[in-house]
Coordinates of C-alpha atoms in Angstrom, one line a residue:
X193 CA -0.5 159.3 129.3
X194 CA 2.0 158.4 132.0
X195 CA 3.5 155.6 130.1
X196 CA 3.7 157.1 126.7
X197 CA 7.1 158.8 128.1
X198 CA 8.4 155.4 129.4
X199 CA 7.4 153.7 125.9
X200 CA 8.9 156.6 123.7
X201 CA 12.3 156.3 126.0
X202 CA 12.5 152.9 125.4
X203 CA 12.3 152.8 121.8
X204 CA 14.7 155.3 121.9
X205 CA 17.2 153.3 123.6
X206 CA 16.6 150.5 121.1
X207 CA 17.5 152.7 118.4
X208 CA 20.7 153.8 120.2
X209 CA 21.5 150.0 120.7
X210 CA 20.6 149.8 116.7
X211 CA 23.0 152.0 115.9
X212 CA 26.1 150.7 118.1
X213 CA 24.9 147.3 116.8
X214 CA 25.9 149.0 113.0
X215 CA 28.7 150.5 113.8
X216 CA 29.7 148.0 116.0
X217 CA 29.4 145.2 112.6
X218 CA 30.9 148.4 110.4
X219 CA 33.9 147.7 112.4
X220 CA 34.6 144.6 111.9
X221 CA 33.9 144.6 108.5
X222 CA 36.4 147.4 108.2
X223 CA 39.9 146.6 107.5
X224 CA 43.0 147.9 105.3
X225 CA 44.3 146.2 102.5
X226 CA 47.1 143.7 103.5
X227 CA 46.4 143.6 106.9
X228 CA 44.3 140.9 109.2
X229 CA 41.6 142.3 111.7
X230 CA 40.6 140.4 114.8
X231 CA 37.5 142.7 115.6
X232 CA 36.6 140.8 118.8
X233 CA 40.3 141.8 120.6
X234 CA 40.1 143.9 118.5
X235 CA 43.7 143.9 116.7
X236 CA 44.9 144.8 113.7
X237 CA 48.9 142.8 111.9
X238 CA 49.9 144.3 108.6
X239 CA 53.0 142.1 107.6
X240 CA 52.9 142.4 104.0
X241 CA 56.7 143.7 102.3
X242 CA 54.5 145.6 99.3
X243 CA 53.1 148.4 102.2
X244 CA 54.8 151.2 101.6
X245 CA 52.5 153.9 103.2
X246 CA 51.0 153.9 106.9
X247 CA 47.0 152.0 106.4
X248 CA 45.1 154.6 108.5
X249 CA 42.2 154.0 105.9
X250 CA 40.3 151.1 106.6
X251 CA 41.6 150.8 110.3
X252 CA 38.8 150.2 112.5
X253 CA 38.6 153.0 114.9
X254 CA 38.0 151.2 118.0
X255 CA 41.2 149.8 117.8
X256 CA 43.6 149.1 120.7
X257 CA 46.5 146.6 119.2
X258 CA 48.1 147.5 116.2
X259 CA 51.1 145.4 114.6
X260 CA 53.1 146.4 111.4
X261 CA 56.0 144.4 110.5
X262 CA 58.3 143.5 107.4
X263 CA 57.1 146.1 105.5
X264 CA 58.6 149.5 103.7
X265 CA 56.9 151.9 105.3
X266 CA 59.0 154.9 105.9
X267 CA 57.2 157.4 107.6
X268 CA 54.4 157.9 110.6
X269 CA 52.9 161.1 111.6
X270 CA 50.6 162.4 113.9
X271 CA 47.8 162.3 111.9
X272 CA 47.9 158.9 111.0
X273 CA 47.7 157.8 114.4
X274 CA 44.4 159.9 114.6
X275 CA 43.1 157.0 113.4
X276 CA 42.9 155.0 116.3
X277 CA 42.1 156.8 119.2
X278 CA 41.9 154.3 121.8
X279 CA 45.0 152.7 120.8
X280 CA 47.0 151.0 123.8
X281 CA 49.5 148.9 121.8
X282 CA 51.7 149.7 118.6
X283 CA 54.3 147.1 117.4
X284 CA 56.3 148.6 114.6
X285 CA 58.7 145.8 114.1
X286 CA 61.5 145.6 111.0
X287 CA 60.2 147.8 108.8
X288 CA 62.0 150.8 107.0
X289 CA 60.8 153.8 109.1
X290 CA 63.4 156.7 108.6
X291 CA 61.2 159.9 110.4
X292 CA 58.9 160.1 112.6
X293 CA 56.9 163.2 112.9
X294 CA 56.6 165.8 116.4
X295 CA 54.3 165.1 119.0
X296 CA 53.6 162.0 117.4
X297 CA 51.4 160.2 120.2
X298 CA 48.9 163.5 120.5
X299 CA 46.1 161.4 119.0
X300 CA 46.9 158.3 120.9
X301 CA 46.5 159.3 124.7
X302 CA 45.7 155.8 126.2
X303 CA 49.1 154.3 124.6
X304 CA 51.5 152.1 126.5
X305 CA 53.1 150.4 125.0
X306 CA 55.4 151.2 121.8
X307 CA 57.8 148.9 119.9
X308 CA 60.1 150.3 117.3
X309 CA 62.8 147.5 116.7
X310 CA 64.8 147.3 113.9
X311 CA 64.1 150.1 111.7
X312 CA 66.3 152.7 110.0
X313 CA 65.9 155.4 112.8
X314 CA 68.6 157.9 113.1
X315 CA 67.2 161.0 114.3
X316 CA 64.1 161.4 116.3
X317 CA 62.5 165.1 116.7
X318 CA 61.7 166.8 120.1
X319 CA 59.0 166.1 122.0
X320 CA 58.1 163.0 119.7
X321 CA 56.8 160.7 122.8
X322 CA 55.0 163.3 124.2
X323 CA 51.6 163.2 125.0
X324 CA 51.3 159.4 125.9
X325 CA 51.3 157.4 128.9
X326 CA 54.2 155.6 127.5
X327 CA 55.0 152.5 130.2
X328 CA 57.2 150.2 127.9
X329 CA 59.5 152.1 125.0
X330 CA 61.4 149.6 122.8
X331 CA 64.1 151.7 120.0
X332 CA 66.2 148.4 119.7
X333 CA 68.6 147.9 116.5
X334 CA 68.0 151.5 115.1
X335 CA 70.7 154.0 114.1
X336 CA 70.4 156.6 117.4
X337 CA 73.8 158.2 118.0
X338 CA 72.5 159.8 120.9
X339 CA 69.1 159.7 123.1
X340 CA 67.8 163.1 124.1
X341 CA 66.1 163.9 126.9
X342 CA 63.5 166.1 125.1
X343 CA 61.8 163.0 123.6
X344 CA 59.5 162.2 126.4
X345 CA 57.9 164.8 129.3
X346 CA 58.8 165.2 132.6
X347 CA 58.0 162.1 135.3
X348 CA 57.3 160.0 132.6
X349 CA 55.7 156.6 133.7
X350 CA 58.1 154.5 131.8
X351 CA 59.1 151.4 133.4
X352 CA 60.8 150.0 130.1
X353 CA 63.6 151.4 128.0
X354 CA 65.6 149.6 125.2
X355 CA 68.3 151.1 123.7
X356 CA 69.7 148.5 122.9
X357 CA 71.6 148.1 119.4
X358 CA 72.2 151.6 118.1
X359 CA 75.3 153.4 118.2
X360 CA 75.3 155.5 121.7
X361 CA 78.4 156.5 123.0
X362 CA 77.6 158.0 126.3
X363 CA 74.8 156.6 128.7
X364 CA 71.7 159.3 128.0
X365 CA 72.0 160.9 132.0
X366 CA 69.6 163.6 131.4
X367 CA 66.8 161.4 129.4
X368 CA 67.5 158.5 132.6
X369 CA 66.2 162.1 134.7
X370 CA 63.3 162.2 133.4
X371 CA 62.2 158.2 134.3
X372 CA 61.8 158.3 138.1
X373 CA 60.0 154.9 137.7
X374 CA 62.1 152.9 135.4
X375 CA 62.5 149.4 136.3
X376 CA 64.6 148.0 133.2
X377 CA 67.1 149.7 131.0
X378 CA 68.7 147.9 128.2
X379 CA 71.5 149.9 126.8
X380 CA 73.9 146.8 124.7
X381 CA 75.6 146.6 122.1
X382 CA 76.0 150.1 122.0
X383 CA 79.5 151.6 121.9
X384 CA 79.3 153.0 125.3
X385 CA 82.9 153.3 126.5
X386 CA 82.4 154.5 130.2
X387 CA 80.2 154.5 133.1
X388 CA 80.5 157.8 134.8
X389 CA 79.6 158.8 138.7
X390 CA 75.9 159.8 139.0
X391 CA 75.1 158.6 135.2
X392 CA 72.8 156.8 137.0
X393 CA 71.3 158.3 140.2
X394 CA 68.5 158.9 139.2
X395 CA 67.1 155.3 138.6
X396 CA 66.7 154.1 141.6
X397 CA 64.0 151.6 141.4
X398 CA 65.8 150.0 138.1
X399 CA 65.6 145.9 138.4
X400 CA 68.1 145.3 135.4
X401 CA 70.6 147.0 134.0
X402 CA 72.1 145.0 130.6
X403 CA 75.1 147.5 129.6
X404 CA 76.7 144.0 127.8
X405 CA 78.8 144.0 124.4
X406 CA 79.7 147.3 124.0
X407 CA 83.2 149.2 125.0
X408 CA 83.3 149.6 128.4
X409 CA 87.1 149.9 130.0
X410 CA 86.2 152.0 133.5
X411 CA 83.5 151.7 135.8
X412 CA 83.1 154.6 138.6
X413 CA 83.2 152.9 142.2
X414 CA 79.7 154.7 143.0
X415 CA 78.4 154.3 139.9
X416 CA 75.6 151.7 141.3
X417 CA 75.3 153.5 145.2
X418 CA 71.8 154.5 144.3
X419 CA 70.4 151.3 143.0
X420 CA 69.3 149.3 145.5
X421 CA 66.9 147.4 143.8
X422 CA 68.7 145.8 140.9
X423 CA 68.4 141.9 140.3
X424 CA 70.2 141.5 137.1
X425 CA 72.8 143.1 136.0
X426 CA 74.9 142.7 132.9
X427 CA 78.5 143.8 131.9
X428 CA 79.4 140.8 129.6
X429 CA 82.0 141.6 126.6
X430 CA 82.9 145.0 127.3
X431 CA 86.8 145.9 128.1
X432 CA 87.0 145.7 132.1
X433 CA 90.5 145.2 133.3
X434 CA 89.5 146.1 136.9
X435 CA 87.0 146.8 139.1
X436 CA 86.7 149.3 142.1
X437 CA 86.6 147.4 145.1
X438 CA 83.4 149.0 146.6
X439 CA 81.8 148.7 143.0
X440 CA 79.0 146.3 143.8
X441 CA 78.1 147.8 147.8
X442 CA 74.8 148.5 148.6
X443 CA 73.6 145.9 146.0
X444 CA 72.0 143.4 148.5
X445 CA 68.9 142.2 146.2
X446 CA 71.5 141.3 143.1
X447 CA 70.6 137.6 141.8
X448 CA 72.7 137.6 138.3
X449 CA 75.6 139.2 137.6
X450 CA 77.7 138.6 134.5
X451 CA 81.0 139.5 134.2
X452 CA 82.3 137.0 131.0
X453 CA 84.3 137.8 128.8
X454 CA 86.0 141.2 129.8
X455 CA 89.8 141.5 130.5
X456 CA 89.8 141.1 133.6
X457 CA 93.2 139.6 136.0
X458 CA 92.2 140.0 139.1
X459 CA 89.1 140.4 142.0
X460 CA 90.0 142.6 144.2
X461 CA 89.6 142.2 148.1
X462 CA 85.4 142.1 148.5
X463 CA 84.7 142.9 145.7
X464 CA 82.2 140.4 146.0
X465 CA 81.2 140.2 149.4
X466 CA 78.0 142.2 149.1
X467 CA 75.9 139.9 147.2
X468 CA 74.4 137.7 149.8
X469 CA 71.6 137.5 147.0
X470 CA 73.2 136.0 144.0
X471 CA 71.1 132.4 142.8
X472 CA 73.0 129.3 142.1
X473 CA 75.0 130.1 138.7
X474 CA 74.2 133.8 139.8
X475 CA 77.6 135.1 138.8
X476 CA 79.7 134.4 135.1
X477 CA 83.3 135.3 135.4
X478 CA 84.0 132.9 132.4
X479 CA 86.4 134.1 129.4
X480 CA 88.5 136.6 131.7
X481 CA 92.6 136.5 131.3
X482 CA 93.2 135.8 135.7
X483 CA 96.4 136.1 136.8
X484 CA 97.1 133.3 138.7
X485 CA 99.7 134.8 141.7
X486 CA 99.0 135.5 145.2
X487 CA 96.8 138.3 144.2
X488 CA 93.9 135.7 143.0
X489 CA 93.8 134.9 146.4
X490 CA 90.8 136.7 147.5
X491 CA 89.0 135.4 144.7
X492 CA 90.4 131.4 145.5
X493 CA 88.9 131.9 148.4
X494 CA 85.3 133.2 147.1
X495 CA 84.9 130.8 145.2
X496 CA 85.9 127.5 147.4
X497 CA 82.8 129.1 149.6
X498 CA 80.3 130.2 146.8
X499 CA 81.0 127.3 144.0
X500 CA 76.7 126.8 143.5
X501 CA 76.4 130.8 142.9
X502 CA 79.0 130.3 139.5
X503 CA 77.8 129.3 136.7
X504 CA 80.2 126.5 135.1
X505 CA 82.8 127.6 137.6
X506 CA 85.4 125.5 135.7
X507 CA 85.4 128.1 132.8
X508 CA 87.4 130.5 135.4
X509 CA 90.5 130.1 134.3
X510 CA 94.2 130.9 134.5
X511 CA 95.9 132.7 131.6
X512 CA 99.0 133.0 132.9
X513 CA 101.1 132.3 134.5
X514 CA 102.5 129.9 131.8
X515 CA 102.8 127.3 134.1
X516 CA 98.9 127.3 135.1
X517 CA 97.8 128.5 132.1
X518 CA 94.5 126.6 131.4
X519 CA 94.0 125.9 134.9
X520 CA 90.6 126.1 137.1
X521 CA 91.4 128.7 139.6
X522 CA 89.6 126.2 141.6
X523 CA 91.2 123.5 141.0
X524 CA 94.7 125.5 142.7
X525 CA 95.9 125.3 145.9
X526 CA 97.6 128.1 148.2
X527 CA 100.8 126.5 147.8
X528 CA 100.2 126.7 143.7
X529 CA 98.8 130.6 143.9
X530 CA 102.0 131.6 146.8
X531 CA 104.3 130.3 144.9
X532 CA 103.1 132.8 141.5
X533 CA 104.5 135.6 143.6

């Protein structure tokens, strides 16, 4: 009598393991039309151009990496994402997405990770990343004009924001509030055409910064006070004609810092002085019209000491004067630069 108990809860628990067993094989057998499921990661790529609509039938429920790319599907909602509970990854690369419904991560409360490059985005509703643990946010090559700080909630645990490639004019301050834990922010080829003071205060544990290729022409001296932190940091092709002179102070941990192909014509006094940190070819001042008077001086100097932080130091040249034009400010001597006064 005492072991019937045992013996009925044990063929119980086979039944249970039965049943897992089926739903476990129903699974795998599972899968949308045009799409490839990998049950045992368990994954899911659709990649084919002829799906038009979201394939939340036939997704296996269990879920956690989801891929769609080259395809024309124009829309997600909410409830298609119901599909997939446990969800952790969603890669929605090239395709023709144009809306994306409110609170669209309700369903999906383990995602963290969500990729949305290259799609036809324009407009995004409030409180559309919502309800996620988002950690990495990718909205590269879309058609955002601006970036509103109602997206995502309060202290969000993003560590990864790309903006990168849409058509943002200001730097999104009050979204950058919300992401007390950001650690890279990629905001090129934009058409961002100033940095204003305490635009970025809030980001104090950011690592890099890429604000390259868009239309930069001022830069607030304490514009990067708060960021102590940063290794990289990017300002290639932008309009610069000159930099504050306490621009970079306070930057001690800085190992890259690109400068090419602005406008600028001179360094002034320091300027450079704070980054104890830069790495051999650290620093590209490459493609930048120098004046080559006494006023390059400073930067003669900087570079006679720091040639291994430069990268191909004999791209910083002279544009004018006439005489030198062509030149490698190293290659100058004082006598050459005193005598440009």
């Amino acid at each position: 009598m005492l072991m019937q108990p045992e013996h009925s809860t044990m063929k119980s628990w086979c039944i249970l393991v039965s049943l897992g067993l089926v739903c476990f094989l129903h699974d795998a057998l599972s899968c949308p039309t045009l799409c490839r499921c990998y049950p045992r990661r368990p994954e899911v790529v659709c990649n084919m151009a002829p799906l038009t609509e979201y394939p939340s039938e036939g997704l296996p429920e269990n879920t956690t990496q989801l891929t769609i790319m080259f395809t024309n599907i124009t829309s997600i909602s909410e409830k298609h994402l119901n599909a997939t509970p446990l969800l952790r990854g969603l890669h929605l690369y090239v395709n023709q997405l144009q809306n994306l419904s409110s609170h669209l991560l309700r369903g999906v409360p383990l995602l963290h990770t969500l990729e949305l490059t290259e799609n036809k985005l324009s407009h995004l509703p409030l409180h559309v990343f919502k309800h996620a643990p988002l950690r990495s946010l990718v909205l590269k090559n879309n058609l955002l004009q601006k970036a509103d700080a109602d997206w995502i909630s309060k202290d969000s645990n993003l560590t990864w924001l790309d903006l990168s490639g849409n058509l943002l004019t200001k730097i999104p301050t009050t979204l950058l509030q919300k992401l007390p834990r950001l650690e890279n922010l990629d905001l090129s080829d934009n058409r961002l055409e100033k940095i204003s003071a305490n635009s970025l205060d809030s980001v104090t544990k950011l690592e890099r910064l890429n604000l390259q290729n868009n239309k930069l022409d001022a830069v607030d001296a304490s514009v990067f006070q708060n960021m102590h932190n940063l290794t990289y940091l990017f300002l290639t092709r932008n309009k610069l004609d000159k930099l504050p002179q306490n621009l970079f102070q306070g930057l001690a941990k800085l190992e890259h810092l690109s400068l090419e192909d602005n406008q600028l014509t001179h360094i002034p006094p320091g300027l450079l002085d704070p980054l104890d940190s830069l790495e051999n070819d650290g620093l590209d001042l490459s493609a930048n019209p120098f004046l080559c008077d006494e006023n390059l001086q400073y930067l003669w100097r900087w570079l006679q000491k720091n040639k291994k932080k430069v990268f191909l130091p004999e791209t910083v040249t002279c544009a004018k004067p006439q005489s030198l034009a062509g030149r490698s400010v190293l290659s100058l001597t004082e006598t050459e630069l005193n005598a440009q006064s």
